Short mmCIF file of C-alpha atoms and ligand atoms in Angstrom, two decimals:
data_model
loop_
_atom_site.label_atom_id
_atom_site.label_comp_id
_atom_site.label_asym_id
_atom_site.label_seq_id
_atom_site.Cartn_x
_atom_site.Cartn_y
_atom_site.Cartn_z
CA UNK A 1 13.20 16.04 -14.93
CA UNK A 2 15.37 12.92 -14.67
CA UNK A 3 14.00 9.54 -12.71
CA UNK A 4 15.52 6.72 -12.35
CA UNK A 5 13.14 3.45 -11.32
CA UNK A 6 14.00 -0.14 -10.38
CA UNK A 7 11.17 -2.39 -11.54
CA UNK A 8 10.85 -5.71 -10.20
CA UNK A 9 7.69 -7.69 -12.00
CA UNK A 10 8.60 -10.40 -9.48
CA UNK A 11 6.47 -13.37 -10.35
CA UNK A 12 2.71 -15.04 -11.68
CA UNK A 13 1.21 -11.69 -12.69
CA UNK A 14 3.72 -9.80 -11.65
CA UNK A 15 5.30 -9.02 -15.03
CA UNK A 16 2.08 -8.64 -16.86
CA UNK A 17 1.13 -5.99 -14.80
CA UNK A 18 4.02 -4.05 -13.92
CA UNK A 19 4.92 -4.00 -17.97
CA UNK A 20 1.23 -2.23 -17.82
CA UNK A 21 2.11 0.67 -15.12
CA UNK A 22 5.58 1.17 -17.29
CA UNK A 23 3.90 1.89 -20.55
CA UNK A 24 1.85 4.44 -18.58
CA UNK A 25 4.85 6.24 -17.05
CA UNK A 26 6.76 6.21 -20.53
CA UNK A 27 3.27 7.59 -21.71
CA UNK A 28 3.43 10.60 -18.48
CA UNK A 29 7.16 11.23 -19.55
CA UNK A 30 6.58 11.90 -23.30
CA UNK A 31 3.42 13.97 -22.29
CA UNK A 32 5.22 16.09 -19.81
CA UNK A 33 8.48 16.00 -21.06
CA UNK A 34 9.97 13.85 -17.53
CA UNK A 35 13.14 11.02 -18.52
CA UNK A 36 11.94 7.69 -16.57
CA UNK A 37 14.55 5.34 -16.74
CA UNK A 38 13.98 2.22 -15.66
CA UNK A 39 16.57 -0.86 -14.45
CA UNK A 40 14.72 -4.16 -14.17
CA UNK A 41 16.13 -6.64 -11.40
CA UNK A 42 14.75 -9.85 -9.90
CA UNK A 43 13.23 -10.56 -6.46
CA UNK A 44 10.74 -13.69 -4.98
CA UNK A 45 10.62 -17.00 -6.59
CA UNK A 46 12.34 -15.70 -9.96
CA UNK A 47 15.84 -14.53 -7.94
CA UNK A 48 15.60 -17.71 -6.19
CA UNK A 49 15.34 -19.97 -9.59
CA UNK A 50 18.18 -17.66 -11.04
CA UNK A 51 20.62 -17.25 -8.06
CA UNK A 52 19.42 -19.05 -4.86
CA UNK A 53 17.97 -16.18 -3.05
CA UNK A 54 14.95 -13.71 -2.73
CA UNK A 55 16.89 -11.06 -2.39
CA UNK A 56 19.85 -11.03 -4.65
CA UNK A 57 22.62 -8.10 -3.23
CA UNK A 58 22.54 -6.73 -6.81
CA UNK A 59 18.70 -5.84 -6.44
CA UNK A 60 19.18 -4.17 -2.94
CA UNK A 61 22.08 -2.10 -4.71
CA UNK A 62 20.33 -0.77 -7.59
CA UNK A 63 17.27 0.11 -5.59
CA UNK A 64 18.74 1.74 -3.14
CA UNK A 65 20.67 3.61 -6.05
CA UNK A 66 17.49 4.18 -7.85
CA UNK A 67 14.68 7.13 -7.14
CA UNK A 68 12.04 5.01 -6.67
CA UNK A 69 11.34 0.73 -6.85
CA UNK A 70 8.00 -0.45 -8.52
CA UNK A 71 7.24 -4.04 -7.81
CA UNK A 72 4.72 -6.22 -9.02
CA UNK A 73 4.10 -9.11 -6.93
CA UNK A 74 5.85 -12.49 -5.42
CA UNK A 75 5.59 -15.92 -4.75
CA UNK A 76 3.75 -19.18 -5.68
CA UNK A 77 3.43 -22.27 -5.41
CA UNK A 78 6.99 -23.65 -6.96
CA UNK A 79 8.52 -21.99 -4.15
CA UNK A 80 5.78 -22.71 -1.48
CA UNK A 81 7.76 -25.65 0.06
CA UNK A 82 11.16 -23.50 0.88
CA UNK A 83 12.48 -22.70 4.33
CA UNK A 84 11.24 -19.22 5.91
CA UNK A 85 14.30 -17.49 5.11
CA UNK A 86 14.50 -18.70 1.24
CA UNK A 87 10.74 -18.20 0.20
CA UNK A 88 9.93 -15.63 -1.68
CA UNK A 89 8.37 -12.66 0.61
CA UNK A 90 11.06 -12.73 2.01
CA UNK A 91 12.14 -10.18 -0.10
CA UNK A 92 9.47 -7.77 0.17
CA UNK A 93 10.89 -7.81 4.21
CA UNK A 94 14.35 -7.70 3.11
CA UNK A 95 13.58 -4.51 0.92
CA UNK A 96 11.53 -2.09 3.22
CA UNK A 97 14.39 -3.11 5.60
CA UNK A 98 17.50 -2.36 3.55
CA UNK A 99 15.36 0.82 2.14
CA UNK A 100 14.67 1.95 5.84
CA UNK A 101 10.88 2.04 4.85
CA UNK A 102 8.48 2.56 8.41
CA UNK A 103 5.22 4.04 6.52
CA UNK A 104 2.79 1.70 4.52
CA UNK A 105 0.03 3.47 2.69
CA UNK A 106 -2.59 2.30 1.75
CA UNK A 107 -5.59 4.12 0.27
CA UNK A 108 -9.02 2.40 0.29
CA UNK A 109 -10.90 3.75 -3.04
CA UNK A 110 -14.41 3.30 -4.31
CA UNK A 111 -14.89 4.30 -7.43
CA UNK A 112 -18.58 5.71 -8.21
CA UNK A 113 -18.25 3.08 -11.40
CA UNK A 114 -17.94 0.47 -9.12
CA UNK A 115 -20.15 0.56 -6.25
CA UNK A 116 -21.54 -2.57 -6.83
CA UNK A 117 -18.55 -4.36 -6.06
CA UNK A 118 -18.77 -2.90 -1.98
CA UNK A 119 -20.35 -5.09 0.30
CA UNK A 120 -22.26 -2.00 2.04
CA UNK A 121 -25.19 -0.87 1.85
CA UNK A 122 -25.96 1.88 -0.90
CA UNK A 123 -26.83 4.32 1.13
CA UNK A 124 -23.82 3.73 3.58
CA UNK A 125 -21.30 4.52 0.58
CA UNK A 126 -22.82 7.39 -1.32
CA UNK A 127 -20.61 8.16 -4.15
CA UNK A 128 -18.14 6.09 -3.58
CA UNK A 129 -15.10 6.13 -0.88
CA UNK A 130 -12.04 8.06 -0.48
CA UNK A 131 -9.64 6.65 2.55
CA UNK A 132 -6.23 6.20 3.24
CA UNK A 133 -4.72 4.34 5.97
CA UNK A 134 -0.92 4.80 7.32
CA UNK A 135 0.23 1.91 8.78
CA UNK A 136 3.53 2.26 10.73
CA UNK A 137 5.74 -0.85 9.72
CA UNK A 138 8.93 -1.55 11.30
CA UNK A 139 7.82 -1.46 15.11
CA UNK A 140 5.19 -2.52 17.46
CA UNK A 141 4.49 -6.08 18.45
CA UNK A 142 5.79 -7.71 15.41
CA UNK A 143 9.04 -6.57 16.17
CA UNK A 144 9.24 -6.79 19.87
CA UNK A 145 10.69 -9.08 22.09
CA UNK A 146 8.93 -12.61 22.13
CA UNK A 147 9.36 -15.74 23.31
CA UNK A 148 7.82 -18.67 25.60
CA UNK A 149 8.74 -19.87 29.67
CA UNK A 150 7.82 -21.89 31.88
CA UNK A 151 5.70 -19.62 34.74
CA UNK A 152 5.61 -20.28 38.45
CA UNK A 153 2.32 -22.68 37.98
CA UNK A 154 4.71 -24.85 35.96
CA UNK A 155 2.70 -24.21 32.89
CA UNK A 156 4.30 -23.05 29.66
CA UNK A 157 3.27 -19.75 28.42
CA UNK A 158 4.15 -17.45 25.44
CA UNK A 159 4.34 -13.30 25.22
CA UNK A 160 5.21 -10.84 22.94
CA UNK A 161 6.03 -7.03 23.53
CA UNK A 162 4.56 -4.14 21.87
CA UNK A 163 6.86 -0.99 22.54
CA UNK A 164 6.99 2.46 20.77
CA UNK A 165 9.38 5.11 20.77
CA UNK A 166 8.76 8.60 20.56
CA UNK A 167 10.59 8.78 17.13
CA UNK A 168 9.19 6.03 15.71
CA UNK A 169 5.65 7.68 16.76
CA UNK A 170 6.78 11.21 15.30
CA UNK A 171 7.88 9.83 12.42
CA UNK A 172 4.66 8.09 11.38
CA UNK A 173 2.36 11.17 12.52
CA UNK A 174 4.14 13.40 10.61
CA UNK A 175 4.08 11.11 7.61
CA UNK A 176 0.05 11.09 8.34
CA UNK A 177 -0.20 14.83 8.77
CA UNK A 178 1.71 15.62 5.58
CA UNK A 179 -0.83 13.55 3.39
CA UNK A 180 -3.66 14.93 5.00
CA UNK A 181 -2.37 18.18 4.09
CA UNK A 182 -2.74 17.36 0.48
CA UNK A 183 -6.14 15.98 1.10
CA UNK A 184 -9.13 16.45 3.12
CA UNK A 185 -6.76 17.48 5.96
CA UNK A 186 -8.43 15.29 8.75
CA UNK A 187 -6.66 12.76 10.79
CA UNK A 188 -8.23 10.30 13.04
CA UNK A 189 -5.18 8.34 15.06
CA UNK A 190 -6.28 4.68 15.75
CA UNK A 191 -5.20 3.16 19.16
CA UNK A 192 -6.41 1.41 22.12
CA UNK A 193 -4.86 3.87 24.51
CA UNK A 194 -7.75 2.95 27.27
CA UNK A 195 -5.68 0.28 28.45
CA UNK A 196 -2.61 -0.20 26.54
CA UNK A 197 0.70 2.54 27.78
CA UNK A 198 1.80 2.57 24.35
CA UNK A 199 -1.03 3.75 22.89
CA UNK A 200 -1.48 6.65 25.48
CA UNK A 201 2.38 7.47 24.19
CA UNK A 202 0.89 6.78 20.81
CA UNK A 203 -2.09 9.12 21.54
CA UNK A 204 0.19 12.18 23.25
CA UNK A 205 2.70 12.14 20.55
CA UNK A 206 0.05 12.28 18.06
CA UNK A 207 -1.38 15.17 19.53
CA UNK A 208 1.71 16.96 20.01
CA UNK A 209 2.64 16.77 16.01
CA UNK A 210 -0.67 17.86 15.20
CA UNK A 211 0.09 21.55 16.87
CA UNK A 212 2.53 21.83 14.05
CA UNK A 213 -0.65 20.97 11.19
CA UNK A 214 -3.29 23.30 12.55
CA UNK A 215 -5.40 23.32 9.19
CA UNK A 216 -5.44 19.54 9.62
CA UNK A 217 -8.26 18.33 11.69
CA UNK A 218 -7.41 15.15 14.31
CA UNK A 219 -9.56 12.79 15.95
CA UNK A 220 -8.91 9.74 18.23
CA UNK A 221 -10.95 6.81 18.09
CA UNK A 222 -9.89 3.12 19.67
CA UNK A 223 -9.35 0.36 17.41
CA UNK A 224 -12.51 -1.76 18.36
CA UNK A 225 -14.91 1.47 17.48
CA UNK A 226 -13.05 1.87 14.33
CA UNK A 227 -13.28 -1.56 12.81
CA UNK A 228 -17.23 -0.81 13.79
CA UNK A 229 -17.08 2.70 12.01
CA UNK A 230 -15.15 1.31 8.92
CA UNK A 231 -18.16 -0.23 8.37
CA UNK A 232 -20.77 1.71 9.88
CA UNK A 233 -20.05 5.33 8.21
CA UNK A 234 -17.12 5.09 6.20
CA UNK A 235 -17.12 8.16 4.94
CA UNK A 236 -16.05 10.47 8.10
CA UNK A 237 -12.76 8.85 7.46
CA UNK A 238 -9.82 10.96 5.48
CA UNK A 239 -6.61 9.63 7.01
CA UNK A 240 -6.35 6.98 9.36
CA UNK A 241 -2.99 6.61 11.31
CA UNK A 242 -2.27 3.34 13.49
CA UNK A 243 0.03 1.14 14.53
CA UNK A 244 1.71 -2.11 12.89
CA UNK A 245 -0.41 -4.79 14.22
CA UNK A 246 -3.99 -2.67 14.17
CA UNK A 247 -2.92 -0.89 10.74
CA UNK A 248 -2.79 -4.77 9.41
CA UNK A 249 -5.72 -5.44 10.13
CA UNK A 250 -7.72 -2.53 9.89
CA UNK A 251 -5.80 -2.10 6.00
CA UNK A 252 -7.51 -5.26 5.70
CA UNK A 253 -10.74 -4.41 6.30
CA UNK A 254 -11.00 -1.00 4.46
CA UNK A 255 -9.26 -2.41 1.59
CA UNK A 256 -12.72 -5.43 1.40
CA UNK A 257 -15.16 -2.68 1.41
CA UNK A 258 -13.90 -1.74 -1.78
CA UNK A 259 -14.70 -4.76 -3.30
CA UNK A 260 -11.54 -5.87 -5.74
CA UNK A 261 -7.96 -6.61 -4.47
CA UNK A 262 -7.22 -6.02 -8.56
CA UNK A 263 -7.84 -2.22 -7.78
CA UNK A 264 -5.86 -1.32 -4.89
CA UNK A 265 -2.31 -0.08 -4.41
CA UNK A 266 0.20 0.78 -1.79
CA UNK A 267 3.07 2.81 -0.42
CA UNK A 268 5.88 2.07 1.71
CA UNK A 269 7.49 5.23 2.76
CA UNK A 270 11.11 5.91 4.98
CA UNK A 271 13.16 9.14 5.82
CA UNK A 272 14.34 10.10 1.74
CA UNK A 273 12.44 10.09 -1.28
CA UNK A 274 12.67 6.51 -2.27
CA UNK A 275 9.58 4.53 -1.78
CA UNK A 276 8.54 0.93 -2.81
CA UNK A 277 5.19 0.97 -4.74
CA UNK A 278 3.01 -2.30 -5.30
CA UNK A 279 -0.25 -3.03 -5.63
CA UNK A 280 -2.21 -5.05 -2.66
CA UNK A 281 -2.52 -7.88 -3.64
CA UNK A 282 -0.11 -10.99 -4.50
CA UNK A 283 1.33 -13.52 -7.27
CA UNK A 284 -1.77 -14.31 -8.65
CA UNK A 285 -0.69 -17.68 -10.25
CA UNK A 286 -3.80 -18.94 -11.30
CA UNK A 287 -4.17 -16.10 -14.36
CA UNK A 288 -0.59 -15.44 -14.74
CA UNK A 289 0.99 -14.71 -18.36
CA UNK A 290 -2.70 -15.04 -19.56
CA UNK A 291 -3.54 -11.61 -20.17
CA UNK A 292 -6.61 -11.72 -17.43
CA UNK A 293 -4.67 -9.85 -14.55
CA UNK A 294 -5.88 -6.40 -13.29
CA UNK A 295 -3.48 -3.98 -13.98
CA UNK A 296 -5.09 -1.28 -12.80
CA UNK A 297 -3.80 -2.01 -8.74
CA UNK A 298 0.06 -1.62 -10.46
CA UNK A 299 -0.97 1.46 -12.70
CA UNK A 300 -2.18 3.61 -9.63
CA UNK A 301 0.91 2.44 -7.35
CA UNK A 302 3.02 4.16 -10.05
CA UNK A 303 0.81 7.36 -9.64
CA UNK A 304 1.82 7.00 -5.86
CA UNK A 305 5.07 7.06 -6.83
CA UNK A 306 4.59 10.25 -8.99
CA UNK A 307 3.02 11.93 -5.98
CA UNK A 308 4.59 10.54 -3.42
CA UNK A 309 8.48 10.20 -4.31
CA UNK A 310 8.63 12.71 -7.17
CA UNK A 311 6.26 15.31 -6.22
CA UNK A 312 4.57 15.42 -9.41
CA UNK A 313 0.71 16.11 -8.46
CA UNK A 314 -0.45 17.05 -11.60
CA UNK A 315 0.84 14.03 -13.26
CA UNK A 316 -0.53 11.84 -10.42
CA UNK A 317 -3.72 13.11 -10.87
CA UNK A 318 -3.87 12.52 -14.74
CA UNK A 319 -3.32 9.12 -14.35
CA UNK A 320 -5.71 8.38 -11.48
CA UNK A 321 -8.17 10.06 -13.28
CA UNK A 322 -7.78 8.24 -16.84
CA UNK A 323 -8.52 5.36 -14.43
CA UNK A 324 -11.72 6.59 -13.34
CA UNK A 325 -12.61 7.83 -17.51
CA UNK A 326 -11.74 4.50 -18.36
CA UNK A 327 -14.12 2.38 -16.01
CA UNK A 328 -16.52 5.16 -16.51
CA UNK A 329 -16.67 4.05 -20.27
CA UNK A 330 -17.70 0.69 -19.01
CA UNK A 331 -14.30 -1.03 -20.00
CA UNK A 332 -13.29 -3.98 -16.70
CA UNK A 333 -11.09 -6.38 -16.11
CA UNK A 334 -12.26 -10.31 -15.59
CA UNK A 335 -12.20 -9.86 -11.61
CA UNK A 336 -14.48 -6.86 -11.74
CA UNK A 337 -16.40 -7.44 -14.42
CA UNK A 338 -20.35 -7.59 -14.41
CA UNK A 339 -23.08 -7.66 -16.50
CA UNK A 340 -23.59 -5.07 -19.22
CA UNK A 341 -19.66 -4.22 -18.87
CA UNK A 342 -16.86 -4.58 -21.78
CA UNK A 343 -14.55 -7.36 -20.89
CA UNK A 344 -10.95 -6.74 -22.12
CA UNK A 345 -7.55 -8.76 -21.28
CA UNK A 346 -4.60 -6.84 -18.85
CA UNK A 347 -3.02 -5.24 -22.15
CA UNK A 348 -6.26 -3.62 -23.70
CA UNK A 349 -6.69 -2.06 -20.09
CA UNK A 350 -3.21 -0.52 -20.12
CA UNK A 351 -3.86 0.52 -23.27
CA UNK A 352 -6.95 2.42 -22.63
CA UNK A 353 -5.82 3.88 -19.52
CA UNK A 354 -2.77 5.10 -22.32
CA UNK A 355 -5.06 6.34 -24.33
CA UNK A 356 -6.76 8.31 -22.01
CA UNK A 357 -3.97 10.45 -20.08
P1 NAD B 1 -3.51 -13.24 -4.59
O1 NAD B 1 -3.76 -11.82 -4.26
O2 NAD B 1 -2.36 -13.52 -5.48
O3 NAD B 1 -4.82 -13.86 -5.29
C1 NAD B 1 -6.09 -13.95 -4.65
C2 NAD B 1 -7.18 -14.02 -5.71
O4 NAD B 1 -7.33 -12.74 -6.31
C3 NAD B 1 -6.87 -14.99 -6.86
O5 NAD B 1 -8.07 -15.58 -7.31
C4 NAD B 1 -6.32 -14.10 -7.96
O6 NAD B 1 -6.54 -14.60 -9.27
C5 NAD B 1 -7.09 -12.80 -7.71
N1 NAD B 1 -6.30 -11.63 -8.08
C6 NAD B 1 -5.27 -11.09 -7.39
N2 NAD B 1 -4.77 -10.03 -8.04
C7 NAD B 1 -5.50 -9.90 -9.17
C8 NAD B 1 -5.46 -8.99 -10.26
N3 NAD B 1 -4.57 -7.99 -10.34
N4 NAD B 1 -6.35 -9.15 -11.25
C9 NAD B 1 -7.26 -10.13 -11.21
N5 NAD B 1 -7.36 -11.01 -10.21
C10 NAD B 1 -6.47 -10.91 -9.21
O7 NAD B 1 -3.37 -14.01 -3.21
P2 NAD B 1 -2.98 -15.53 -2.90
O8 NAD B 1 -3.64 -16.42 -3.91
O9 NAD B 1 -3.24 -15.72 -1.48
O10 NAD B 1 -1.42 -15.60 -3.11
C11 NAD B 1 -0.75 -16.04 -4.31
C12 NAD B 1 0.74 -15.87 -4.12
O11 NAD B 1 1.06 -14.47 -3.95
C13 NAD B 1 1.29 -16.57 -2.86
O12 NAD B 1 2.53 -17.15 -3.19
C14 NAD B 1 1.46 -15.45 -1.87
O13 NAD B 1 2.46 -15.72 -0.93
C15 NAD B 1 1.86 -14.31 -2.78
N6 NAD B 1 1.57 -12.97 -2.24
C16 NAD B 1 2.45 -11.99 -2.57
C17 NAD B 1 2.23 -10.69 -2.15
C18 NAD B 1 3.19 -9.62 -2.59
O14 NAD B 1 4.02 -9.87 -3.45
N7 NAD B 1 3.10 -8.43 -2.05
C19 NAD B 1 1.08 -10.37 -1.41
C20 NAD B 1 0.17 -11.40 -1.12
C21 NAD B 1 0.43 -12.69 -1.54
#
């Protein structure tokens, strides 16, 4: 099969680890016979050195042209002094917009080979941890109406609106559902419906899409319980649905029990088949172009992308579990290294993970 990807290695780390995830997909192509092509075009502080803006029109048109868009990361400090509308992340906005991208997802993975790095107790984490969290991304409060007025007191005051639709609602749920199909097929929907009305929409919407999943188990649980759960007994999590502003922060928190940013990577999903895969975490400028970045965040985002936007499970799965071989055999990265380990630079990691497909 045929795929065309736009890459954009963005800036700091960015192109050390995207150039990382590429080798392994030109690696997954030879293996199983799959054409990659891939179109490299600018975004963040880069586009802005070379043209003036985050978000050149060229980038937008060959993304939305491509199959898929693999991005490494944005921003820095050069750029840290721009207006809003010329930094960088701006263009990370301007893409899932122009792509029409509502679903972030984010899985929260412990690897057994790294259960040191989780802040939990042993006992709380077991094996390790397997979670993913759909975050719905275009609506909610950070979209709604907002603004400040002066009230009848004569003081000043300030609100913002959180509104759903039932579309946007069905739209996310079914995203949800369909992962936890492919998975350990529970759900638990995230919302604080005991006093908010869109989260009792939130709630019955959820529960009407789940008649059309009836292998997949759901659960509803309100936001302040399931920060305390995350944490408590991670592990009767599979899927976790929420809103924009709770998905935030509870994406937050299940990504720190974890343990390394350097590990963790992300989806942002619309209507067709063309997602935007990145890792979790940012620019990095400190350990840029020194061969000390992570790649390993960047390599599994690209195994999203396999799954996710080209339905290619088996080839998803090879990757994610060279990962696993590869820290198994001891082998980390400066950020999660620890004693008794083999250090080795961003390009010895890519090439091990390579080498083990
Ligand atoms: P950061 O994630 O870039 O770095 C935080 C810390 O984690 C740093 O010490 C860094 O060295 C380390 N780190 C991050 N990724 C790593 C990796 N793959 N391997 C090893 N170590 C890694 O966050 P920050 O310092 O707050 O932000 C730096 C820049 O990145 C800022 O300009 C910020 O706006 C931007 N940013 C971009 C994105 C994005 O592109 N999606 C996300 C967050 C931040």
């Amino acid at each position: 099969m045929e795929f065309n990807i736009a890459t954009i290695p963005g800036d700091g780390i960015g192109p050390d680890i995207v150039e990382q995830a590429i080798n392994v997909l030109k690696q997954i192509g030879k293996k199983y016979k799959h054409n990659f092509n891939f179109t490299e075009v600018l975004a963040g502080g880069c586009a802005i050195d070379a043209t003036g803006e985050p978000l050149p029109m060229q980038t937008i048109r060959t993304c939305q042209d491509s199959d898929s868009v693999l991005l490494g990361a944005v921003g820095g400090p050069k750029w840290d002094n721009l207006p809003g509308d010329k930094r960088p992340e701006k263009a990370l906005l301007g893409l899932r917009s122009q792509l029409g991208l509502y679903a972030n997802i984010r899985p929260a993975i412990l690897h057994k080979s790294l259960k040191d790095a989780c802040p939990l107790k042993p006992e709380i984490i077991g094996d390790g941890l397997d979670i993913v969290v759909v975050r719905e991304l275009t609506g909610g409060i950070y979209f709604g109406k907002r603004g400040r007025m002066i009230n009848n007191q004569g003081n000043e005051e300030a609100f913002d609106t959180l509104t759903y639709s039932i579309p946007e609602i069905e739209r996310i749920a079914k995203s949800a559902f369909d992962i936890a199909i492919k998975r350990n097929k529970k759900v638990t929907s995230v919302d604080k419906a005991n006093i908010l009305e869109s989260s009792r929409l939130w709630r019955e919407i959820v529960t009407e899409v789940a008649k059309d999943y009836p292998e997949v188990a759901l659960n509803h649980l309100y936001v302040d319980n399931a920060a305390m759960q995350l944490i408590l007994n991670p592990k009767q999590f599979d899927v976790i649905i929420t809103s924009n502003m709770f998905g935030d922060i509870l994406s937050d928190e299940a990504s720190m029990i974890t343990g390394s940013i350097g590990m963790l990577p992300s989806a942002s999903l619309g209507n067709d088949k063309t997602g935007l895969y990145e890792p979790i975490h940012g620019s990095a400028p400190d350990i840029a172009g020194q061969n000390k970045a992570n790649p390993i965040a960047t390599i599994l985002s690209a195994a999203m992308m396999l799954r996710y936007s080209f339905t290619l499970e088996e080839e998803a799965n090879v990757i994610e579990n060279a990962v696993t071989k590869v820290l198994g055999s001891n082998y980390r990265t400066g950020d999660i290294m620890s004693s008794g380990m083999k250090e080795v630079g961003t390009k010895e990691m890519g090439e091990l993970i390579c080498k083990n497909l």
